[in-house]
XYZ file of C-alpha atoms in Angstrom:
450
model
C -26.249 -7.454 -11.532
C -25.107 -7.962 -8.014
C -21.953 -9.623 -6.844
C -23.877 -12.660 -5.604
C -26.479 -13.118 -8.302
C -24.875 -15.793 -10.014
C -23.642 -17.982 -6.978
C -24.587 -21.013 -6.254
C -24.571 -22.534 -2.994
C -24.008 -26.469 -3.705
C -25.574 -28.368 -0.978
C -28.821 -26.188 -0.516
C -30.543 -28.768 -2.403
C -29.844 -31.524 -0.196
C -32.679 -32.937 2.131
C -30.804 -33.181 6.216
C -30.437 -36.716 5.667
C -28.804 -36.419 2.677
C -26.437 -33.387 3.743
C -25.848 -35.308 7.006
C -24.697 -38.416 4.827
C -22.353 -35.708 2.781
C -20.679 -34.841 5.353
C -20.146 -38.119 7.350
C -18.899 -39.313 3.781
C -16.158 -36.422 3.779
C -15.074 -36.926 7.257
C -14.803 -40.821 6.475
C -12.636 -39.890 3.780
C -10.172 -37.671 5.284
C -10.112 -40.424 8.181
C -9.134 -43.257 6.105
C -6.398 -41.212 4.694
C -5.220 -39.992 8.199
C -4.994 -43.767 9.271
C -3.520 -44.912 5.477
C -0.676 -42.363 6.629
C -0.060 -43.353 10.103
C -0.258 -46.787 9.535
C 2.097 -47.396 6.844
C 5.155 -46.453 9.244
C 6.280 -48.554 12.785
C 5.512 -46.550 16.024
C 9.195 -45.595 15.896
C 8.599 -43.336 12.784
C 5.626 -42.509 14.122
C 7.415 -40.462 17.093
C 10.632 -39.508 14.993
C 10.981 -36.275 13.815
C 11.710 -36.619 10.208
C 12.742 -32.376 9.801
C 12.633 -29.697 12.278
C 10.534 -27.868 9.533
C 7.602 -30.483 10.099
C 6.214 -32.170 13.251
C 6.002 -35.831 14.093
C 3.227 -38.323 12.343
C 2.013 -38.613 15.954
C 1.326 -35.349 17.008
C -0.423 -33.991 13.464
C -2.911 -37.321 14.236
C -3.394 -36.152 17.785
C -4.187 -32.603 17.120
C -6.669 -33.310 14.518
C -8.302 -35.139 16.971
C -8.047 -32.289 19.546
C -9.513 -29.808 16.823
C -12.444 -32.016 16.156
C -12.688 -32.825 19.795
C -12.678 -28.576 20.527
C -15.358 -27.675 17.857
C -17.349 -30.489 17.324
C -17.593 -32.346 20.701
C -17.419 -29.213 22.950
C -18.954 -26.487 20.637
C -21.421 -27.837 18.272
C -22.182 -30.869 20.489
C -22.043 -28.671 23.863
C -20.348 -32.199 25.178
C -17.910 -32.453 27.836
C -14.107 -32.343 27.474
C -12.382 -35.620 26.859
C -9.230 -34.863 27.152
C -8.719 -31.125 28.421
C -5.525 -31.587 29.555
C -3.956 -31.515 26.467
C -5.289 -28.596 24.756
C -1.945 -26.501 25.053
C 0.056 -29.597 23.856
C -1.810 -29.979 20.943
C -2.196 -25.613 20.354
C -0.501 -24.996 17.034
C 0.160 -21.372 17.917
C 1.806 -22.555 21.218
C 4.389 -24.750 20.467
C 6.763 -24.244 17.357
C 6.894 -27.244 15.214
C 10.858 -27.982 15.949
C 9.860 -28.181 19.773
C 7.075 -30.205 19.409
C 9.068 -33.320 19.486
C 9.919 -32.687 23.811
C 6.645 -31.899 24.581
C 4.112 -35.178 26.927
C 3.020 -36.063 23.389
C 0.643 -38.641 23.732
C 1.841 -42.411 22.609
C 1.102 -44.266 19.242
C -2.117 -46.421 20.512
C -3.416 -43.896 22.786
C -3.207 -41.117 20.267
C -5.140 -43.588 17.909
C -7.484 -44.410 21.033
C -8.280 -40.982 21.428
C -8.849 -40.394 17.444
C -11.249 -42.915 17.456
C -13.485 -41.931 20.951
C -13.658 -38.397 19.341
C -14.842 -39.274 16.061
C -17.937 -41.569 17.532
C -18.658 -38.896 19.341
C -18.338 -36.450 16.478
C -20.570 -38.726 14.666
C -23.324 -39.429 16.974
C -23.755 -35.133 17.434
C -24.161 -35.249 13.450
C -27.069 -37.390 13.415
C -28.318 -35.016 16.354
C -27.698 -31.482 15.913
C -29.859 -29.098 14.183
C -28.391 -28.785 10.936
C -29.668 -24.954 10.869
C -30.134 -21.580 13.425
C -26.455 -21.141 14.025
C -23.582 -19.889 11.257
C -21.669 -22.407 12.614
C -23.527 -25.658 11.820
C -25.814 -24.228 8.937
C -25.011 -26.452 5.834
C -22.917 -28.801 8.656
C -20.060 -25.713 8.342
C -18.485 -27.214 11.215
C -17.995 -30.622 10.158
C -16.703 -29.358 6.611
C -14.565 -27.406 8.806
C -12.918 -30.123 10.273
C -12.622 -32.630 7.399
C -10.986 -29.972 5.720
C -8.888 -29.099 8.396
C -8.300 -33.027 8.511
C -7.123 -33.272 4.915
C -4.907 -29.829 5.012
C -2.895 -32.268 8.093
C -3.177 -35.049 5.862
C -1.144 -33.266 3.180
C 1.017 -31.765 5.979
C 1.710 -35.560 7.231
C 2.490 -36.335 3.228
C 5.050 -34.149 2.718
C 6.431 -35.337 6.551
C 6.325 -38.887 4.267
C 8.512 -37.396 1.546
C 11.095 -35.949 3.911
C 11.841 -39.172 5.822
C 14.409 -41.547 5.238
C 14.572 -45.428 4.353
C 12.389 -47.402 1.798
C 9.022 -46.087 0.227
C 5.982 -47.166 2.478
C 3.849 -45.393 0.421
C 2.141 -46.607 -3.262
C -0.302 -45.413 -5.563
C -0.546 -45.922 -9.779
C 1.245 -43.147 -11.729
C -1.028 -40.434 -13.241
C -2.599 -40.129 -16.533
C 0.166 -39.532 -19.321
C -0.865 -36.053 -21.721
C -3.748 -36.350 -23.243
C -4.387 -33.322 -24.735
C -1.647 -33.086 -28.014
C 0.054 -30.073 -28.634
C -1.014 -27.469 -26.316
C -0.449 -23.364 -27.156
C 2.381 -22.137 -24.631
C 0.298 -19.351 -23.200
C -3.167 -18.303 -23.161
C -4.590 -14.956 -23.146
C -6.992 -13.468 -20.429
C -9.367 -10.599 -21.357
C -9.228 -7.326 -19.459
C -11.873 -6.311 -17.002
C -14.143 -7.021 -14.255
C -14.825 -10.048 -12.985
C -16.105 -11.590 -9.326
C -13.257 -13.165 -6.754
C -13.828 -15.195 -3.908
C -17.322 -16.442 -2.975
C -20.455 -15.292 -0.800
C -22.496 -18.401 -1.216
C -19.653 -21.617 -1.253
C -20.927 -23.852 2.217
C -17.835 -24.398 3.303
C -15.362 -22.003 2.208
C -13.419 -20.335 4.862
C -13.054 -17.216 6.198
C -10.278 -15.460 4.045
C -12.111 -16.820 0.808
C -14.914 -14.566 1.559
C -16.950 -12.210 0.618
C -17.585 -12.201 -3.297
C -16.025 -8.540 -4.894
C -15.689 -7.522 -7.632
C -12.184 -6.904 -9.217
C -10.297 -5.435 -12.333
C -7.865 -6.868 -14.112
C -6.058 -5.635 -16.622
C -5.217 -8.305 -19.983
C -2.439 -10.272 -19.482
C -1.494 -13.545 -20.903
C -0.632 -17.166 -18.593
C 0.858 -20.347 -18.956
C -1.501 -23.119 -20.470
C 0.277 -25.511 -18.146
C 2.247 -25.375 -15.142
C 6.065 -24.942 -15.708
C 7.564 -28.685 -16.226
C 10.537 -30.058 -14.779
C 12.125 -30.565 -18.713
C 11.687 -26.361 -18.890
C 12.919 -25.421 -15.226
C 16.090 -27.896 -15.992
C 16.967 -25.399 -18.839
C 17.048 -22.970 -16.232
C 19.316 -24.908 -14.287
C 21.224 -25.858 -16.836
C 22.049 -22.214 -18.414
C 23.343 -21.504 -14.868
C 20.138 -19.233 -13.718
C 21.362 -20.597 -10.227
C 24.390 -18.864 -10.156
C 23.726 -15.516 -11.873
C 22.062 -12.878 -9.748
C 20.527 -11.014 -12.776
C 17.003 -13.352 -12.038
C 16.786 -13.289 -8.727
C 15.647 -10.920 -6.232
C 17.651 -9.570 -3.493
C 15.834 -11.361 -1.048
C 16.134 -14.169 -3.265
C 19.675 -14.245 -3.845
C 20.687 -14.096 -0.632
C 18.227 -16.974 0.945
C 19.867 -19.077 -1.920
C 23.659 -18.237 -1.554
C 23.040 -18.796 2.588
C 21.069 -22.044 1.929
C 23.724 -23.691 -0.528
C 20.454 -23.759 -2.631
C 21.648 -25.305 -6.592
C 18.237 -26.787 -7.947
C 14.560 -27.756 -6.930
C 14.778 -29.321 -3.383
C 15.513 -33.290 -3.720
C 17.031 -33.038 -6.946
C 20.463 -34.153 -7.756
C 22.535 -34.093 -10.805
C 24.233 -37.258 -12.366
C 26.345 -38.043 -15.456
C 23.324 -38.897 -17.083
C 20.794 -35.643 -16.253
C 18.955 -34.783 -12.924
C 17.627 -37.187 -11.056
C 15.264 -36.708 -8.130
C 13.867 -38.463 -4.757
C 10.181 -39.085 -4.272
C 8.673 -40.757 -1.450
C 12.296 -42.684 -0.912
C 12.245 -43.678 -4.824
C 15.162 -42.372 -6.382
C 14.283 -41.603 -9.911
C 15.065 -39.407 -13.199
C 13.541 -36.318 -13.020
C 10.439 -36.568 -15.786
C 10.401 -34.041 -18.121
C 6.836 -33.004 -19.053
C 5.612 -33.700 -14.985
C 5.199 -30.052 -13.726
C 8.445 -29.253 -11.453
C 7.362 -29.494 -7.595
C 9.221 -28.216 -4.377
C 10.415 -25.032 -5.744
C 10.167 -22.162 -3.455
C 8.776 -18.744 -4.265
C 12.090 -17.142 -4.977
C 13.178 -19.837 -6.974
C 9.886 -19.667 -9.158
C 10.032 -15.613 -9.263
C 13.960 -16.235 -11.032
C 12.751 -18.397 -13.433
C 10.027 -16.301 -14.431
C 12.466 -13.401 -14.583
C 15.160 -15.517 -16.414
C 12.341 -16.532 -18.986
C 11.150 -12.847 -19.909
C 7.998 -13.222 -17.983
C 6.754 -12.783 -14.262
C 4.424 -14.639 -11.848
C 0.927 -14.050 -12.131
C -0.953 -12.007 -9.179
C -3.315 -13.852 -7.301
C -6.254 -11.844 -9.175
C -5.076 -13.029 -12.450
C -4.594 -16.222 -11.316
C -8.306 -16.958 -10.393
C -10.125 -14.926 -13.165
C -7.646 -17.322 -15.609
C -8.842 -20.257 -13.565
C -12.868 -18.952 -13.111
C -14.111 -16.340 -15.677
C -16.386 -17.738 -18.370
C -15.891 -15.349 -20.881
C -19.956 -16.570 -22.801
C -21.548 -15.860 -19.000
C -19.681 -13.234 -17.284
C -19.864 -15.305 -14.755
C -17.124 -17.316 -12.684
C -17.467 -20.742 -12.061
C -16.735 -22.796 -8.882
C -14.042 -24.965 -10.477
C -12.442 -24.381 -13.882
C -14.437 -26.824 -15.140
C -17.490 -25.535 -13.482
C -19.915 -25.727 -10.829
C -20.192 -29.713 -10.045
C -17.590 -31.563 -7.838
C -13.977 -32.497 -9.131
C -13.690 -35.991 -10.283
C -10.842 -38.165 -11.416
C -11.374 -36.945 -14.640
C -10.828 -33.213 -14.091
C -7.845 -32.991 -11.810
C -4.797 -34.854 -9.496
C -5.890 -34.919 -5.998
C -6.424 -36.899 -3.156
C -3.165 -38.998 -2.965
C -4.527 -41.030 -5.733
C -1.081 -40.739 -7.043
C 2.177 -39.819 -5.793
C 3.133 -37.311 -8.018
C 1.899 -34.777 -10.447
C 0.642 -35.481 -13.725
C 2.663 -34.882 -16.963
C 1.062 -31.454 -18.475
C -1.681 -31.737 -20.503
C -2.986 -35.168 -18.544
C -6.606 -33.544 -17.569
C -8.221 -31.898 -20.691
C -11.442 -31.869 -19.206
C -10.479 -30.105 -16.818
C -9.779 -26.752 -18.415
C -10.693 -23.723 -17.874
C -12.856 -22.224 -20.184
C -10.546 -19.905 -21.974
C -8.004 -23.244 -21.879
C -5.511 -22.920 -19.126
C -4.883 -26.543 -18.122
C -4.500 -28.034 -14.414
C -5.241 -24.943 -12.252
C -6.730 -27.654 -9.891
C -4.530 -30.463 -8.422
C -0.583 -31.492 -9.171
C 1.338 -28.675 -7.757
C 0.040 -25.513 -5.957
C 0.926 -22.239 -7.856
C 2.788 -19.745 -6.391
C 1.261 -16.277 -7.346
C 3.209 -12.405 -6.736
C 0.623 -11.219 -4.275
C 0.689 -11.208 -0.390
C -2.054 -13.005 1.848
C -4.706 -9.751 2.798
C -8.239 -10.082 3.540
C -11.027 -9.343 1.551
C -12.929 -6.019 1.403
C -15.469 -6.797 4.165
C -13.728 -9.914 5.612
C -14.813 -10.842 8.364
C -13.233 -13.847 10.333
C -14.721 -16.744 11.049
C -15.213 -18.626 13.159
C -11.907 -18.018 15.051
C -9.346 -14.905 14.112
C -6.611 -17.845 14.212
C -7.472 -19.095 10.888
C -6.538 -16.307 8.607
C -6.393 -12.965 10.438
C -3.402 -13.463 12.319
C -1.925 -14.347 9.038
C -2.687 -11.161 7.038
C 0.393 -9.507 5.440
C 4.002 -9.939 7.048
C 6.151 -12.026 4.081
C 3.456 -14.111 3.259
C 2.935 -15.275 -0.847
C -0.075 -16.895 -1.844
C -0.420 -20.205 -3.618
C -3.687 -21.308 -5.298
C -4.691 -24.207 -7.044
C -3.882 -27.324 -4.666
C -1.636 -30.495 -5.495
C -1.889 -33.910 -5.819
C -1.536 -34.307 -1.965
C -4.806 -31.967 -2.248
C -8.148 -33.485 -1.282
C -10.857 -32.289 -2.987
C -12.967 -31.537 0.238
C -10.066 -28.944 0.612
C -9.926 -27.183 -2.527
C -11.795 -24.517 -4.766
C -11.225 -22.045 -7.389
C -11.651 -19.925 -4.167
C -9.374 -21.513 -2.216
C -6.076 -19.819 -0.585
C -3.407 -20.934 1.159
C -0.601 -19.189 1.863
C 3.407 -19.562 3.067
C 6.945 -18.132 3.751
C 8.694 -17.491 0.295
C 11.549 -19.918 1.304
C 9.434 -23.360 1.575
C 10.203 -25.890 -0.488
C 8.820 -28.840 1.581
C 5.689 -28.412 0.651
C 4.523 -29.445 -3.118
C 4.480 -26.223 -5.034
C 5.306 -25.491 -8.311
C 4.010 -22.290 -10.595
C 3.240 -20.993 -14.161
C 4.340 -17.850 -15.148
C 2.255 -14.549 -16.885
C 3.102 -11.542 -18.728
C 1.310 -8.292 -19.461
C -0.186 -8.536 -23.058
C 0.893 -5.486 -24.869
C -0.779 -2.297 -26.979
C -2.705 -4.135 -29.472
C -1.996 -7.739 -28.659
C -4.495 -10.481 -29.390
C -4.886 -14.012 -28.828
């Protein structure tokens, strides 16, 4: 059986009309939320920059016009520039995010000005261009390119919205509570092959590709992400102060950092208590702990007996179906998530208590691989055997190796135009800005069953 036999490519079915209407429908989405975002602060927050480690509102809003504006106007659309003259303000690679804040940024209303004459022109080369003939725009490529590089800035801008100060501008319901009773602490994974990443996905990006096939040797996971009630034991048996868990790496980024517990948490008379979009609340107990860093997740793991899974292990866990042999697009499988399967899209402000999305499991039962908090895994960000980038070496090749980890999985800040069982994104072991949390693994021993 070949690598690609069993992959499905999602949208091949759709007439032009109908894929056109897909993908106006997914950059509608990620433009609402942009706006939602922007709006919800004065023009004075707008500008402000909240931390050095992010940039301002204003100038994530005007580069994802910029990058829709470079690709879609110019490339796709072979339209001329609107606004060449700020290509270099708005190049990520140029301009380190704590500098961005001096640079001729471009003001609150014409920023959203600009936005909005890219997008109708955006649109009106969707209803136009040949929807086949080039890699670039076969299966519109380009325009899921750009919603999900819309929604990855959307996230980015979220995370800018839980490091400011002042009252919360931002509100959603709370999650689902558990719904799935008494879950087993760890699940076990079979030995052997099984196909990462994808040859056939219409939008996955460069560094997700091509399908392989990989080994992996049994090994059991975490049925549900590591909760804040566990990682307070942690904390609370003073695995902050004793170097026995931590790496060396990891014990000195924490003794030069002041670093005592998961970043916005604080501990009262009464327990920890945490900050969350400017609500200052008790930390919940059976919600998956969030803005842990990588070295931070690898000492738990190492104070609890186990390890962090590898990014191999991670995905067959979240992909294999053990009756097919084959892996599945989502845990779940093949069709798109809904509410009912995972936390994403903002639809709440926080991750859901473990156990909250039964359905979707994978199908050996590890729970919430998709949405919540993304996981960090042991393994570095390389390419693929036979990666090949596309459609710009900026995306992921400039990115390979160096201190990278990789996380999988996606949070509740996630969209799900921007997530995949294939999906990886990557960061510096020290960032705990961003909304990451884990689960840990261990190797199953001689003679071990499930």
């Amino acid at each position: 059986m070949s690598v690609e036999s069993t992959e499905t490519n999602p949208l091949r079915a759709l007439s032009p009309q109908d894929l056109r209407a897909h993908a106006a429908e997914a950059l509608t989405r990620a433009r609402e939320r942009s706006v939602a975002l922007t709006d919800a602060v004065d023009d004075e927050d707008l500008i402000r920059q909240h931390s050095k480690l992010m940039s301002p509102l204003v100038w994530d809003l005007a580069h994802i016009g910029s990058q829709e504006e470079l690709w879609l106007v110019r490339d796709v659309g072979g339209r001329e520039a609107l606004r060449p003259d700020i290509d270099d303000i708005y190049d990520a690679f140029q301009h380190a995010r704590a500098d961005r804040p001096e640079l001729p940024l471009l003001g609150p209303e014409e920023t959203r000005k600009y936005v909005r004459e890219v997008r109708d022109k955006s649109f009106d080369i969707l209803e136009n261009v040949p929807l086949q003939g080039r890699r670039l725009t076969e299966d519109a490529f380009a325009f899921g390119m750009i919603t999900q590089h819309e929604q990855q800035h959307d996230e980015t801008m979220l995370a800018t919205h839980q490091l400011r100060k002042g009252d919360p501008v931002l509100h959603a319901p709370s999650p689902p509570s558990s719904r799935s009773g008494r879950l087993p602490s760890e699940v076990f994974v079979p030995g052997g092959v099984f196909t990462m990443g994808t040859s056939a996905e219409p939008w996955a990006l460069d560094n997700e590709r091509p399908a392989h096939e990989v080994a992996v040797e049994a090994f059991f996971i975490d049925t549900v992400p590591v909760t804040c009630g566990a990682y307070a034991e942690f904390l609370d048996s003073g695995g902050y102060q004793d170097p026995r868990w931590w790496s060396e790496r990891g014990w000195a980024y924490r003794g030069e950092n002041g670093i005592d517990a998961p970043r916005f948490w604080k501990r009262e008379q009464d327990g920890w208590w945490r900050t969350r979009f400017g609500v200052y609340e008790k930390v919940p107990a059976a919600e998956p702990v969030v803005h842990v860093s990588f070295y931070e997740a690898e000492a738990y793991a190492a104070w609890a007996g186990r390890r962090l899974p590898t990014e191999r292990e991670w995905e067959k866990a979240a992909r294999f179906d053990p009756a097919t042999g084959r892996s599945r697009r989502f845990p779940w499988g093949d069709e798109e998530p809904t509410p009912e399967h995972a936390n994403l899209g903002q639809r709440h402000l926080r991750p859901a208590e473990a156990g909250a999305y039964p359905a979707g499991a994978s199908p050996l039962g590890v729970h919430q691989l998709i949405g919540d908090v993304w996981e960090w895994t042991s393994s570095g960000f390389e390419a693929y055997p036979g990666f090949s980038a596309f459609p710009y070496k900026e995306y992921s090749d400039v990115f390979f190796g160096g201190d990278y980890r990789i996380l999988r999985g996606g949070s509740f800040g996630t969209d799900a135009a921007a997530i995949r069982g294939t999906f990886r994104n990557w960061d510096h072991p020290i960032r705990r800005q961003i909304f990451s949390g884990f689960r840990c693994a261990r190797d199953a021993r001689q003679g071990e069953v499930a």
